[in-house]
Coordinates of C-alpha atoms in Angstrom, one line a residue:
M117 CA 55.0 86.3 73.5
Y118 CA 51.6 85.8 74.4
N119 CA 52.0 82.2 75.3
L120 CA 54.8 83.1 77.4
R121 CA 52.7 86.0 79.2
N122 CA 49.8 83.5 79.8
I123 CA 52.2 80.9 81.6
I124 CA 53.4 83.4 83.9
E125 CA 50.3 85.0 84.5
H126 CA 49.1 81.1 85.2
Y127 CA 51.8 80.8 87.8
T128 CA 51.7 83.9 89.6
N129 CA 48.1 84.1 89.8
N130 CA 48.3 80.6 91.8
G131 CA 51.1 81.9 94.2
S132 CA 54.1 80.4 92.4
T133 CA 57.2 82.1 90.9
V134 CA 58.4 81.8 87.2
T135 CA 62.0 81.5 86.7
V136 CA 63.0 82.2 83.0
C137 CA 66.3 81.8 81.3
S138 CA 66.6 82.6 77.7
L139 CA 69.4 81.2 75.5
D140 CA 70.5 82.5 71.9
L141 CA 71.0 80.2 69.6
S142 CA 71.8 82.7 66.8
K143 CA 75.7 81.4 66.5
A144 CA 75.1 78.1 67.9
F145 CA 75.1 76.3 64.6
D146 CA 78.5 78.1 63.5
R147 CA 80.2 77.2 66.9
M148 CA 78.9 73.3 67.7
N149 CA 80.7 70.4 66.9
H150 CA 79.2 69.5 63.3
Y151 CA 80.0 65.9 63.6
A152 CA 77.5 65.6 66.4
V153 CA 74.4 66.5 64.3
F154 CA 75.1 63.0 62.8
I155 CA 74.1 61.3 66.2
K156 CA 70.5 61.0 65.4
P157 CA 70.7 60.0 62.0
M158 CA 73.1 57.2 62.8
E159 CA 70.8 56.3 65.7
R160 CA 68.1 56.1 63.1
K161 CA 69.9 53.5 61.2
L162 CA 70.7 55.9 58.0
P163 CA 72.5 53.7 55.9
N164 CA 76.4 54.4 56.2
K165 CA 77.0 55.1 52.7
I166 CA 74.6 57.8 52.9
L167 CA 76.5 59.4 55.9
S168 CA 79.8 59.2 54.6
M169 CA 78.8 60.8 51.4
L170 CA 77.0 63.5 53.5
E171 CA 80.1 63.8 55.7
R172 CA 82.5 64.1 52.5
W173 CA 80.1 66.5 51.2
F174 CA 80.4 68.7 54.1
D175 CA 84.2 68.2 54.5
N176 CA 84.9 69.0 50.9
S177 CA 82.5 72.2 50.9
F178 CA 84.6 75.4 50.2
I179 CA 83.3 78.9 49.9
C180 CA 85.4 82.2 49.4
V181 CA 84.0 85.8 49.5
K182 CA 84.6 88.2 46.5
W183 CA 84.0 92.3 47.3
N184 CA 84.9 95.1 45.4
G185 CA 87.4 92.9 43.2
H186 CA 88.9 91.1 46.1
V187 CA 88.7 87.7 47.1
S188 CA 88.8 86.1 50.3
H189 CA 90.9 83.3 51.9
F190 CA 90.0 80.3 50.8
P191 CA 88.5 77.9 52.2
L192 CA 85.7 79.7 54.9
Y193 CA 84.7 76.2 56.4
W194 CA 82.3 77.2 58.8
L195 CA 80.2 79.5 56.4
A196 CA 80.1 76.6 53.9
Y197 CA 78.5 74.6 56.6
A198 CA 76.1 76.9 57.6
R199 CA 74.9 78.5 54.4
G200 CA 74.9 75.7 52.0
A201 CA 74.3 72.5 53.7
C202 CA 70.4 71.9 53.6
F203 CA 70.9 68.2 55.1
L204 CA 73.1 69.6 57.9
L205 CA 70.6 72.0 59.1
L206 CA 67.7 69.4 59.0
F207 CA 70.0 67.0 61.1
F208 CA 70.7 70.2 63.3
A209 CA 66.7 70.5 64.0
D210 CA 66.9 67.0 64.8
F211 CA 69.2 67.6 67.5
I212 CA 67.8 70.4 68.8
E213 CA 64.4 68.3 69.0
N214 CA 66.3 65.7 70.8
A215 CA 67.4 68.3 73.2
V216 CA 64.0 69.6 74.0
D217 CA 63.1 65.9 74.4
K218 CA 65.5 65.2 77.0
I219 CA 64.3 68.4 79.0
K220 CA 60.9 67.6 78.8
S221 CA 61.7 63.7 80.6
T222 CA 63.1 65.5 83.3
G223 CA 59.7 65.9 84.7
V224 CA 60.4 69.4 86.2
G225 CA 59.4 72.9 84.9
C226 CA 56.1 74.5 84.2
Y227 CA 53.3 72.7 83.3
Y228 CA 49.7 74.1 82.0
S229 CA 46.7 72.1 81.6
S230 CA 49.0 69.2 82.0
A231 CA 51.1 69.9 79.3
C232 CA 55.1 70.6 79.2
V233 CA 55.8 74.0 78.6
S234 CA 59.3 74.1 79.7
V235 CA 60.4 75.1 76.6
I236 CA 59.6 77.5 74.0
L237 CA 61.5 77.9 70.9
Y238 CA 60.8 80.6 68.5
A239 CA 63.4 82.0 65.8
D240 CA 67.3 81.7 67.1
D241 CA 66.1 81.9 70.8
I242 CA 64.8 79.2 73.4
L243 CA 63.4 79.8 76.6
L244 CA 63.3 77.5 79.5
L245 CA 60.5 78.0 82.2
A246 CA 61.0 76.7 85.8
P247 CA 59.0 77.1 89.1
S248 CA 62.3 77.5 90.9
V249 CA 65.9 78.2 90.4
S250 CA 66.7 74.5 91.5
S251 CA 64.3 73.3 89.1
L252 CA 65.8 75.8 86.1
H253 CA 69.4 74.2 87.0
T254 CA 67.8 70.4 86.4
L255 CA 66.4 71.5 83.2
L256 CA 70.1 72.9 82.2
A257 CA 71.7 70.1 83.1
A258 CA 69.5 68.0 80.9

């Protein structure tokens, strides 16, 4: 929040505006196409045997919940992905890093001392900062 405030003050003190868009990623991992997170490892030439093994592992992960002597229906697939797949979470982080790189490569957005500050990540939130609404649309389209 300190950095965000400094960036906004820098722009407003110099007579410009800052448009901020907040994106909540709290459910993004659960709702996304989980196969999309394999794109980056494939681009990095991770051996097909390892990718196939991980894919089978994720596809065959099943969990259920037992509460007060009652067992949930089998299987709860998405919870298995979200809670038990450490590698998949690492791939998701790589996926987010790739999205940030695409946003930075647009060349629009906010800069502070020649550093791109168009994207601020914290916890499960992303803040996009742009000096205009049209610039923000460009960032969102990336």
